[in-house]
XYZ file of C-alpha atoms in Angstrom:
553
model
C 22.023 5.608 -2.213
C 18.281 5.938 -1.494
C 17.247 8.906 0.623
C 15.700 8.230 3.991
C 11.891 8.378 4.118
C 10.532 11.614 5.572
C 8.503 12.151 8.743
C 6.813 15.559 8.435
C 5.604 17.319 11.589
C 3.419 20.437 11.279
C 2.379 22.783 14.103
C 2.006 26.571 14.323
C 3.021 26.626 18.009
C 6.865 26.907 18.045
C 7.189 25.284 21.456
C 5.014 22.292 20.579
C 6.771 21.959 17.207
C 10.185 21.942 18.859
C 9.078 19.420 21.466
C 7.667 16.890 19.039
C 10.568 17.432 16.615
C 12.947 16.638 19.471
C 11.032 13.486 20.471
C 10.823 12.215 16.894
C 14.540 12.746 16.290
C 15.414 10.919 19.476
C 13.516 7.785 18.402
C 13.385 7.732 14.591
C 16.423 9.645 13.312
C 18.486 6.535 12.419
C 15.907 5.402 9.837
C 13.972 8.538 8.869
C 14.560 12.196 8.016
C 12.562 14.507 10.284
C 11.197 17.630 8.553
C 9.230 20.355 10.354
C 6.814 23.033 9.165
C 5.316 25.960 11.095
C 1.987 26.170 9.264
C -0.401 24.161 7.149
C 0.582 26.017 3.965
C 4.272 25.515 4.686
C 3.629 21.825 5.320
C 1.731 21.503 2.041
C 4.609 23.153 0.166
C 7.054 20.688 1.737
C 4.844 17.799 0.610
C 4.715 19.181 -2.933
C 8.503 19.524 -3.029
C 8.948 15.933 -1.820
C 6.610 14.772 -4.570
C 8.521 16.737 -7.214
C 11.845 15.293 -6.042
C 10.385 11.748 -5.827
C 11.363 11.515 -2.174
C 9.409 9.086 0.007
C 7.015 10.512 2.601
C 6.261 7.956 5.309
C 4.153 9.928 7.795
C 2.554 13.342 8.330
C 1.870 14.384 11.931
C -0.157 17.605 11.977
C -1.779 19.764 14.627
C -5.527 20.293 14.094
C -5.974 23.962 15.042
C -3.843 26.152 12.771
C -4.989 29.586 11.547
C -4.302 29.225 7.819
C -5.288 25.580 7.361
C -6.747 22.974 9.722
C -4.796 19.793 10.211
C -7.550 17.655 8.687
C -7.408 19.746 5.484
C -3.648 19.312 5.271
C -3.910 15.560 5.781
C -6.576 15.316 3.062
C -4.269 17.056 0.578
C -1.336 14.934 1.704
C -3.398 11.847 0.903
C -3.896 13.086 -2.656
C -0.153 13.500 -3.244
C 1.073 10.557 -1.133
C -1.840 8.106 -0.747
C 0.303 5.514 1.035
C 1.746 7.919 3.633
C 0.377 7.510 7.151
C -1.647 10.459 8.457
C -1.836 11.334 12.173
C -3.701 14.255 13.756
C -2.319 15.882 16.890
C -5.236 17.296 18.833
C -6.382 18.681 22.130
C -9.186 17.006 24.068
C -11.716 19.587 22.807
C -11.029 18.603 19.190
C -11.479 14.850 19.509
C -14.877 14.986 17.805
C -13.282 16.498 14.698
C -10.567 13.849 14.823
C -13.098 11.030 14.969
C -14.993 12.510 12.013
C -11.731 12.710 10.097
C -11.192 8.961 10.500
C -13.908 8.421 7.893
C -13.864 11.709 5.964
C -10.096 12.138 5.538
C -9.100 8.484 5.995
C -7.106 9.468 9.053
C -4.861 6.663 10.317
C -4.718 7.792 13.934
C -5.076 10.762 16.256
C -2.903 11.549 19.277
C -3.810 13.644 22.280
C -1.751 16.488 23.710
C 0.303 16.155 25.804
C 2.029 12.928 24.725
C 4.330 12.684 27.719
C 5.934 10.241 28.250
C 6.546 9.594 24.523
C 7.775 6.068 25.267
C 4.186 5.151 26.154
C 1.937 7.651 24.375
C 3.773 8.413 21.119
C 6.415 5.915 20.015
C 4.386 2.644 20.057
C 1.651 4.098 17.814
C 4.110 5.621 15.348
C 6.198 2.439 15.234
C 3.101 0.416 14.299
C 2.066 2.884 11.595
C 5.564 3.077 10.136
C 5.875 -0.712 10.108
C 2.644 -0.869 8.099
C 3.937 1.829 5.737
C 7.234 0.023 5.267
C 5.338 -3.153 4.363
C 3.595 -1.331 1.489
C 6.423 0.982 0.439
C 7.976 0.080 -2.890
C 11.431 1.694 -3.191
C 12.625 1.984 -6.799
C 14.982 -0.670 -8.174
C 15.407 -2.360 -4.838
C 14.449 -5.773 -3.539
C 12.527 -8.455 -5.391
C 11.314 -7.759 -8.941
C 8.644 -9.656 -10.830
C 8.388 -9.501 -14.620
C 5.271 -10.926 -16.223
C 2.079 -10.383 -18.167
C -0.836 -8.587 -16.523
C -3.288 -11.304 -17.588
C -1.142 -14.306 -16.686
C -2.715 -16.449 -13.921
C 0.761 -17.470 -12.735
C 1.848 -13.823 -12.563
C -1.246 -13.085 -10.465
C -0.497 -16.038 -8.178
C 3.092 -14.886 -7.616
C 1.994 -11.290 -6.940
C -0.491 -12.539 -4.356
C 2.126 -14.781 -2.761
C 4.689 -11.985 -2.401
C 2.091 -9.506 -1.147
C 0.685 -12.093 1.259
C 4.087 -12.449 2.936
C 4.614 -8.674 2.801
C 7.670 -9.077 0.588
C 8.348 -5.718 -1.058
C 8.530 -6.238 -4.818
C 8.446 -4.266 -8.040
C 5.949 -5.390 -10.677
C 7.120 -4.938 -14.281
C 4.407 -5.561 -16.868
C 6.140 -6.923 -19.964
C 3.630 -5.304 -22.315
C 3.443 -1.808 -20.826
C 6.736 -1.216 -18.975
C 9.603 -0.452 -21.404
C 12.147 -1.575 -18.805
C 10.785 -5.130 -18.689
C 11.845 -6.376 -22.180
C 15.290 -4.810 -21.781
C 15.771 -6.417 -18.378
C 14.568 -9.793 -19.653
C 16.971 -9.606 -22.605
C 19.873 -8.759 -20.312
C 19.093 -11.926 -18.358
C 19.212 -14.032 -21.514
C 15.559 -15.037 -21.182
C 12.576 -14.886 -23.514
C 8.934 -13.913 -23.057
C 7.994 -17.612 -23.129
C 9.773 -18.016 -19.785
C 7.663 -15.381 -18.015
C 6.854 -14.731 -15.254
C 10.364 -14.287 -13.875
C 11.309 -13.393 -10.310
C 14.586 -11.599 -9.592
C 15.602 -11.676 -5.946
C 17.683 -9.041 -4.193
C 20.818 -11.195 -4.333
C 20.535 -11.510 -8.132
C 18.969 -14.972 -8.326
C 16.738 -15.454 -11.380
C 13.691 -17.729 -11.098
C 11.740 -18.329 -14.327
C 8.152 -19.500 -13.673
C 8.831 -20.510 -10.053
C 6.421 -22.495 -7.930
C 5.303 -21.171 -4.560
C 7.572 -23.693 -2.867
C 10.615 -22.640 -4.931
C 9.963 -18.985 -4.272
C 9.445 -19.564 -0.553
C 12.740 -21.442 -0.322
C 14.594 -18.723 -2.209
C 13.153 -16.037 0.060
C 14.371 -17.898 3.119
C 10.949 -18.966 4.389
C 11.157 -22.165 6.453
C 9.568 -25.215 4.811
C 10.978 -28.100 6.889
C 10.247 -28.888 10.532
C 13.275 -28.601 12.780
C 12.163 -31.145 15.403
C 10.847 -34.691 15.504
C 7.999 -34.154 17.967
C 5.828 -31.173 18.949
C 3.317 -30.600 21.717
C 0.851 -29.070 19.271
C 0.756 -28.601 15.512
C -1.583 -25.930 14.153
C -2.685 -26.443 10.546
C -3.643 -23.172 8.872
C -2.498 -19.605 9.558
C -5.787 -17.730 9.451
C -6.843 -15.668 12.478
C -7.743 -18.774 14.526
C -4.499 -20.556 13.636
C -2.365 -17.525 14.390
C -4.134 -17.085 17.747
C -3.540 -20.754 18.579
C 0.148 -20.405 17.682
C 0.528 -17.249 19.802
C -1.126 -18.790 22.876
C 0.504 -22.182 22.427
C 3.992 -20.703 22.206
C 3.391 -18.161 24.993
C 2.256 -20.918 27.353
C 5.344 -23.041 26.861
C 4.056 -25.598 24.363
C 6.408 -26.713 21.612
C 4.313 -25.243 18.787
C 4.469 -25.680 15.011
C 2.241 -23.726 12.592
C 1.851 -24.949 8.990
C 0.410 -22.732 6.234
C -0.037 -23.818 2.611
C -0.837 -20.417 1.093
C -0.542 -16.960 2.656
C -0.887 -15.930 6.314
C -4.241 -14.529 7.350
C -6.518 -16.780 5.297
C -9.567 -15.032 3.866
C -9.250 -12.299 6.484
C -5.689 -11.651 5.325
C -6.967 -10.516 1.929
C -9.408 -8.018 3.416
C -8.606 -4.446 2.412
C -9.920 -3.051 5.698
C -11.360 -4.561 8.887
C -13.126 -1.828 10.833
C -15.025 -3.763 13.520
C -12.097 -5.549 15.203
C -11.789 -4.631 18.877
C -9.026 -2.176 19.734
C -8.461 -0.657 16.286
C -10.788 2.378 16.067
C -9.510 3.395 12.621
C -9.492 -0.172 11.300
C -6.615 -2.076 9.757
C -6.067 -4.256 6.728
C -6.257 -8.021 6.991
C -2.612 -8.351 5.992
C -1.544 -5.967 8.776
C -3.493 -7.962 11.355
C -2.104 -11.252 10.055
C 1.498 -10.120 10.061
C 1.323 -8.565 13.482
C 0.038 -11.900 14.780
C 2.633 -13.755 12.691
C 5.493 -11.696 14.172
C 4.028 -12.142 17.646
C 3.911 -15.936 17.286
C 7.516 -16.055 16.058
C 8.705 -13.784 18.867
C 7.065 -16.026 21.448
C 8.775 -19.115 20.050
C 6.374 -20.720 17.559
C 7.940 -22.435 14.569
C 6.275 -21.767 11.204
C 6.384 -23.719 7.942
C 5.497 -21.649 4.888
C 4.010 -22.720 1.528
C 3.730 -26.244 2.919
C 0.605 -28.378 2.710
C -0.600 -31.173 4.982
C -2.054 -33.987 2.855
C -2.756 -36.706 5.432
C -3.521 -37.081 9.139
C -3.461 -40.321 11.127
C -2.993 -41.497 14.707
C -0.218 -43.907 15.771
C 0.092 -44.896 19.443
C -1.704 -41.705 20.579
C 0.656 -39.550 18.492
C -0.764 -37.551 15.590
C 1.199 -38.002 12.375
C 0.856 -35.374 9.664
C 2.168 -36.111 6.181
C 3.260 -33.090 4.141
C 3.060 -32.609 0.376
C 6.795 -33.236 -0.023
C 6.458 -36.645 1.686
C 7.985 -35.646 5.014
C 6.175 -36.333 8.298
C 5.601 -34.348 11.477
C 4.577 -35.922 14.805
C 2.660 -34.162 17.531
C 0.886 -34.915 20.788
C -2.048 -32.682 19.782
C -3.326 -31.002 16.622
C -5.445 -27.883 16.089
C -7.104 -27.731 12.672
C -7.699 -24.134 11.559
C -7.862 -24.749 7.819
C -10.541 -22.135 7.152
C -12.713 -21.947 4.061
C -12.362 -20.953 0.425
C -14.785 -19.077 -1.793
C -17.045 -21.197 -3.951
C -16.343 -20.958 -7.647
C -18.776 -19.461 -10.108
C -20.105 -22.172 -12.385
C -20.711 -20.155 -15.543
C -19.379 -20.217 -19.134
C -15.884 -18.756 -19.535
C -14.955 -18.853 -15.865
C -12.144 -21.421 -15.995
C -10.459 -19.777 -18.971
C -10.460 -16.326 -17.339
C -9.677 -17.188 -13.704
C -6.524 -15.261 -12.827
C -6.914 -13.202 -16.024
C -9.613 -10.795 -14.898
C -11.642 -13.112 -12.655
C -10.360 -13.350 -9.092
C -11.536 -15.100 -5.925
C -11.244 -12.849 -2.914
C -10.008 -9.278 -2.665
C -6.974 -9.625 -4.998
C -5.581 -6.323 -3.734
C -2.572 -6.699 -6.020
C -4.855 -6.192 -9.038
C -6.629 -3.052 -7.821
C -4.234 -0.617 -9.504
C -4.728 -2.306 -12.873
C -8.433 -1.399 -12.615
C -7.771 2.343 -12.693
C -10.690 4.196 -14.309
C -12.270 0.898 -15.421
C -15.549 -0.779 -14.345
C -15.297 -3.785 -12.023
C -17.816 -6.201 -10.514
C -17.930 -7.620 -6.989
C -20.042 -10.766 -6.628
C -21.396 -11.366 -3.113
C -23.067 -9.503 -0.279
C -20.971 -10.320 2.798
C -18.528 -8.128 4.710
C -15.549 -9.277 2.618
C -17.360 -8.197 -0.532
C -18.238 -4.837 1.006
C -14.689 -4.183 2.165
C -13.368 -5.083 -1.291
C -15.898 -2.773 -2.967
C -14.814 0.146 -0.768
C -11.143 -0.529 -1.539
C -11.693 -0.916 -5.283
C -13.760 2.286 -5.389
C -10.507 4.184 -4.866
C -9.230 2.916 -8.219
C -12.096 1.822 -10.484
C -14.400 4.178 -12.378
C -17.371 2.147 -11.155
C -17.814 -0.751 -8.763
C -20.933 -2.866 -9.222
C -21.975 -5.150 -6.348
C -23.931 -8.094 -7.764
C -26.317 -9.894 -5.396
C -29.231 -12.262 -5.900
C -31.305 -10.800 -3.067
C -33.022 -7.465 -2.574
C -30.462 -5.737 -0.335
C -27.244 -6.107 1.664
C -28.963 -5.884 5.049
C -29.180 -9.632 5.626
C -25.475 -10.370 5.186
C -23.404 -7.191 5.635
C -22.595 -5.066 8.692
C -24.453 -1.770 8.992
C -21.296 0.359 9.022
C -20.237 -1.062 5.648
C -23.687 -0.589 4.125
C -23.594 3.054 5.230
C -20.124 3.594 3.760
C -21.161 1.993 0.464
C -24.264 4.176 0.349
C -22.104 7.309 0.617
C -19.613 6.209 -2.063
C -20.817 7.626 -5.395
C -19.018 5.207 -7.702
C -20.422 2.049 -6.047
C -23.721 0.744 -7.389
C -25.758 -2.165 -6.035
C -27.327 -4.536 -8.574
C -30.051 -6.473 -6.666
C -31.791 -9.574 -8.001
C -28.883 -9.959 -10.432
C -26.279 -12.576 -11.274
C -23.434 -12.886 -13.734
C -24.506 -15.411 -16.346
C -21.291 -15.510 -18.396
C -17.796 -13.957 -18.575
C -16.223 -13.298 -21.953
C -12.823 -12.439 -23.386
C -9.953 -13.833 -25.435
C -6.831 -13.792 -23.248
C -8.412 -11.682 -20.487
C -11.808 -10.608 -19.211
C -13.527 -8.096 -21.485
C -17.262 -8.318 -20.809
C -19.781 -9.875 -18.438
C -23.329 -10.959 -19.208
C -25.721 -9.881 -16.450
C -29.146 -11.413 -15.862
C -31.863 -9.520 -13.982
C -33.724 -12.364 -12.273
C -37.025 -10.531 -11.804
C -37.431 -9.615 -15.459
C -35.266 -12.288 -17.071
C -33.502 -9.643 -19.147
C -29.804 -10.050 -19.972
C -27.249 -7.363 -20.711
C -23.652 -7.480 -21.932
C -21.410 -4.986 -20.104
C -17.693 -4.113 -20.299
C -15.648 -5.213 -17.284
C -12.006 -4.922 -16.304
C -12.280 -7.442 -13.471
C -14.683 -9.598 -11.476
C -13.998 -10.307 -7.795
C -15.927 -13.271 -6.392
C -17.025 -13.577 -2.730
C -19.716 -16.264 -2.718
C -20.300 -18.930 -0.117
C -17.772 -20.830 1.919
C -16.290 -24.236 1.145
C -14.355 -25.750 4.088
C -10.804 -26.865 3.334
C -11.289 -30.230 5.054
C -11.436 -32.766 2.223
C -8.173 -34.353 3.412
C -9.472 -35.090 6.957
C -13.107 -36.109 6.416
C -12.088 -39.782 6.221
C -10.540 -39.506 9.718
C -12.858 -37.012 11.425
C -16.618 -36.605 11.454
C -17.819 -33.825 9.171
C -21.314 -32.611 8.378
C -22.885 -32.834 4.934
C -21.072 -29.705 3.765
C -17.645 -30.791 5.006
C -17.470 -28.732 8.218
C -15.779 -30.567 11.109
C -18.047 -31.651 13.989
C -16.805 -30.947 17.513
C -17.833 -31.078 21.145
C -21.464 -31.801 21.980
C -22.323 -32.284 18.307
C -20.425 -35.586 18.481
C -22.520 -37.107 21.263
C -25.872 -35.385 20.768
C -26.615 -37.442 17.654
C -26.784 -41.235 18.239
C -25.310 -41.812 14.772
C -22.061 -40.206 15.877
C -21.900 -41.189 19.549
C -20.240 -44.553 18.837
C -17.220 -42.817 17.353
C -16.287 -41.232 20.700
C -14.372 -43.783 22.799
C -13.350 -41.772 25.857
C -15.203 -41.958 29.180
C -15.328 -38.175 29.418
C -17.290 -35.953 27.062
C -15.313 -34.315 24.251
C -14.043 -30.816 24.970
C -15.933 -28.008 23.256
C -13.603 -27.787 20.214
C -12.469 -31.429 20.200
C -13.169 -33.647 17.196
C -14.113 -37.329 17.293
C -10.389 -38.148 17.669
C -9.159 -37.199 21.170
C -6.393 -34.610 21.005
C -7.410 -33.266 17.587
C -9.243 -29.955 17.806
C -10.914 -27.725 15.225
C -11.328 -23.949 15.383
C -12.387 -21.154 13.079
C -14.450 -21.175 9.923
C -13.935 -24.858 9.030
C -15.634 -25.969 12.272
C -19.352 -26.739 12.138
C -21.315 -24.004 13.881
C -18.509 -21.432 13.912
C -19.304 -17.744 13.496
C -17.673 -16.199 10.415
C -16.064 -13.234 12.149
C -12.383 -12.461 12.756
C -12.878 -11.869 16.476
C -14.647 -15.192 17.022
C -11.974 -17.020 15.015
C -9.270 -15.493 17.213
C -11.285 -16.491 20.295
C -11.681 -20.098 19.161
C -7.976 -20.415 18.340
C -7.130 -19.171 21.825
C -9.686 -21.493 23.455
C -8.310 -24.488 21.583
C -4.990 -24.157 23.412
C -6.785 -24.348 26.756
C -8.304 -27.661 25.691
C -4.937 -28.854 24.376
C -3.502 -28.283 27.861
C -6.345 -30.268 29.441
C -5.850 -33.111 26.981
C -2.069 -33.238 27.507
C -2.559 -33.279 31.305
C -4.795 -36.378 31.214
């Protein structure tokens, strides 16, 4: 039987230590083991013992002012031994400045003020959120879903991303480096030619499964339960999740359909630090799954790993055809299909995509880059966040941009963080001209555009963050799109005489309404949208207001 994860509380004041120990036991004892320490050194020794015994440490809650070791120092050392454990500083009002500094310096997850009474309001909600995030990343040994495959297999990479995207805890077993993998495969009566293989917790074996097969096996819904909905939201990025939350909370019969993973591009972000209300930042997957759980709790229905291939209007009803041939009818539709990264058009790229070349953050591949050089292509916030995340694993992270600096496309806080990270190097006026390797990426050919010089460099991985291609090709024959495929809405439909004849209603279109009344677009795939998480969430929320107005006509 697995031992319970540990919550470690450290404080040199016996009364405070007893009080917080009591409060933690009252709330968390059924699922966690509460361990206390009366000093920083004692706490550090406990952490070392847990590491030696391979016991899981979920959270360290430490007082800041202790005579032998400050709380921030303890939390920094805890991060070295248990990098995934959540770290919380308990501080008095006078020490808040040190706590805020520690958010960046020690990667502090949160700080709590003394006193925390009542704990039901000032302690438990924060710790529950942090522990939920830890549980989502925690990989208990020999438990849950297991994935056996080759490191450089594109299908293995796709399955890892799928499982991680839905926060399904899984164990990755590399067939070539993990001695357990061949033995396990042999015991299943399978061969290496059948890899990758997924083993579910109930013992089901899935050789080379598709996303749809894996989603079904994991119990993710893929078929609509009703014939007609008030609103169908297509795409579960930040705007789609916001639309689902507000639609369901306001009593609309709401269906959300997602073809890949929740969160869209934002869901792959290693850390979002400028989203309102999260002073220490949070990962894109955390944000997506909090919104996902919120939508489900409020009554939204969600179809997973399901793609909409066609949209048409029949007698004012919107009919959406899914990839499996089934149909869904709705009174209104909100399109939040988002965008995808443009592909690099260089020699070797198709052969090595998924085998060292990845589009987006590909957080599941970061550990495989340990002590190896990697390249990040692009100068936007997503590229900067990925570079900061990868810097914790790679020996060197090179950011490749065509321009002179990051100032034009990246937020100042990220530029500052990158500037203070010694193993990140900016390569201005540079582009990757070619990627090379047999079965996986081995080298990249860099071209310095000012001098024209080329250089061949070793590379473990390339992560691409260039441009934005809207995922609207399946609706541009029904809706008006601009020359790049972004959906036109609102005033854009009537301001141009070429488009005005497509709008048949007496009223003007609502701000997010497309040329088809009752079909709305929000988020990055909408023409004129701002590529920020907060604005996407705002547009998804606004869309529901316009849905209500349309349904009340």
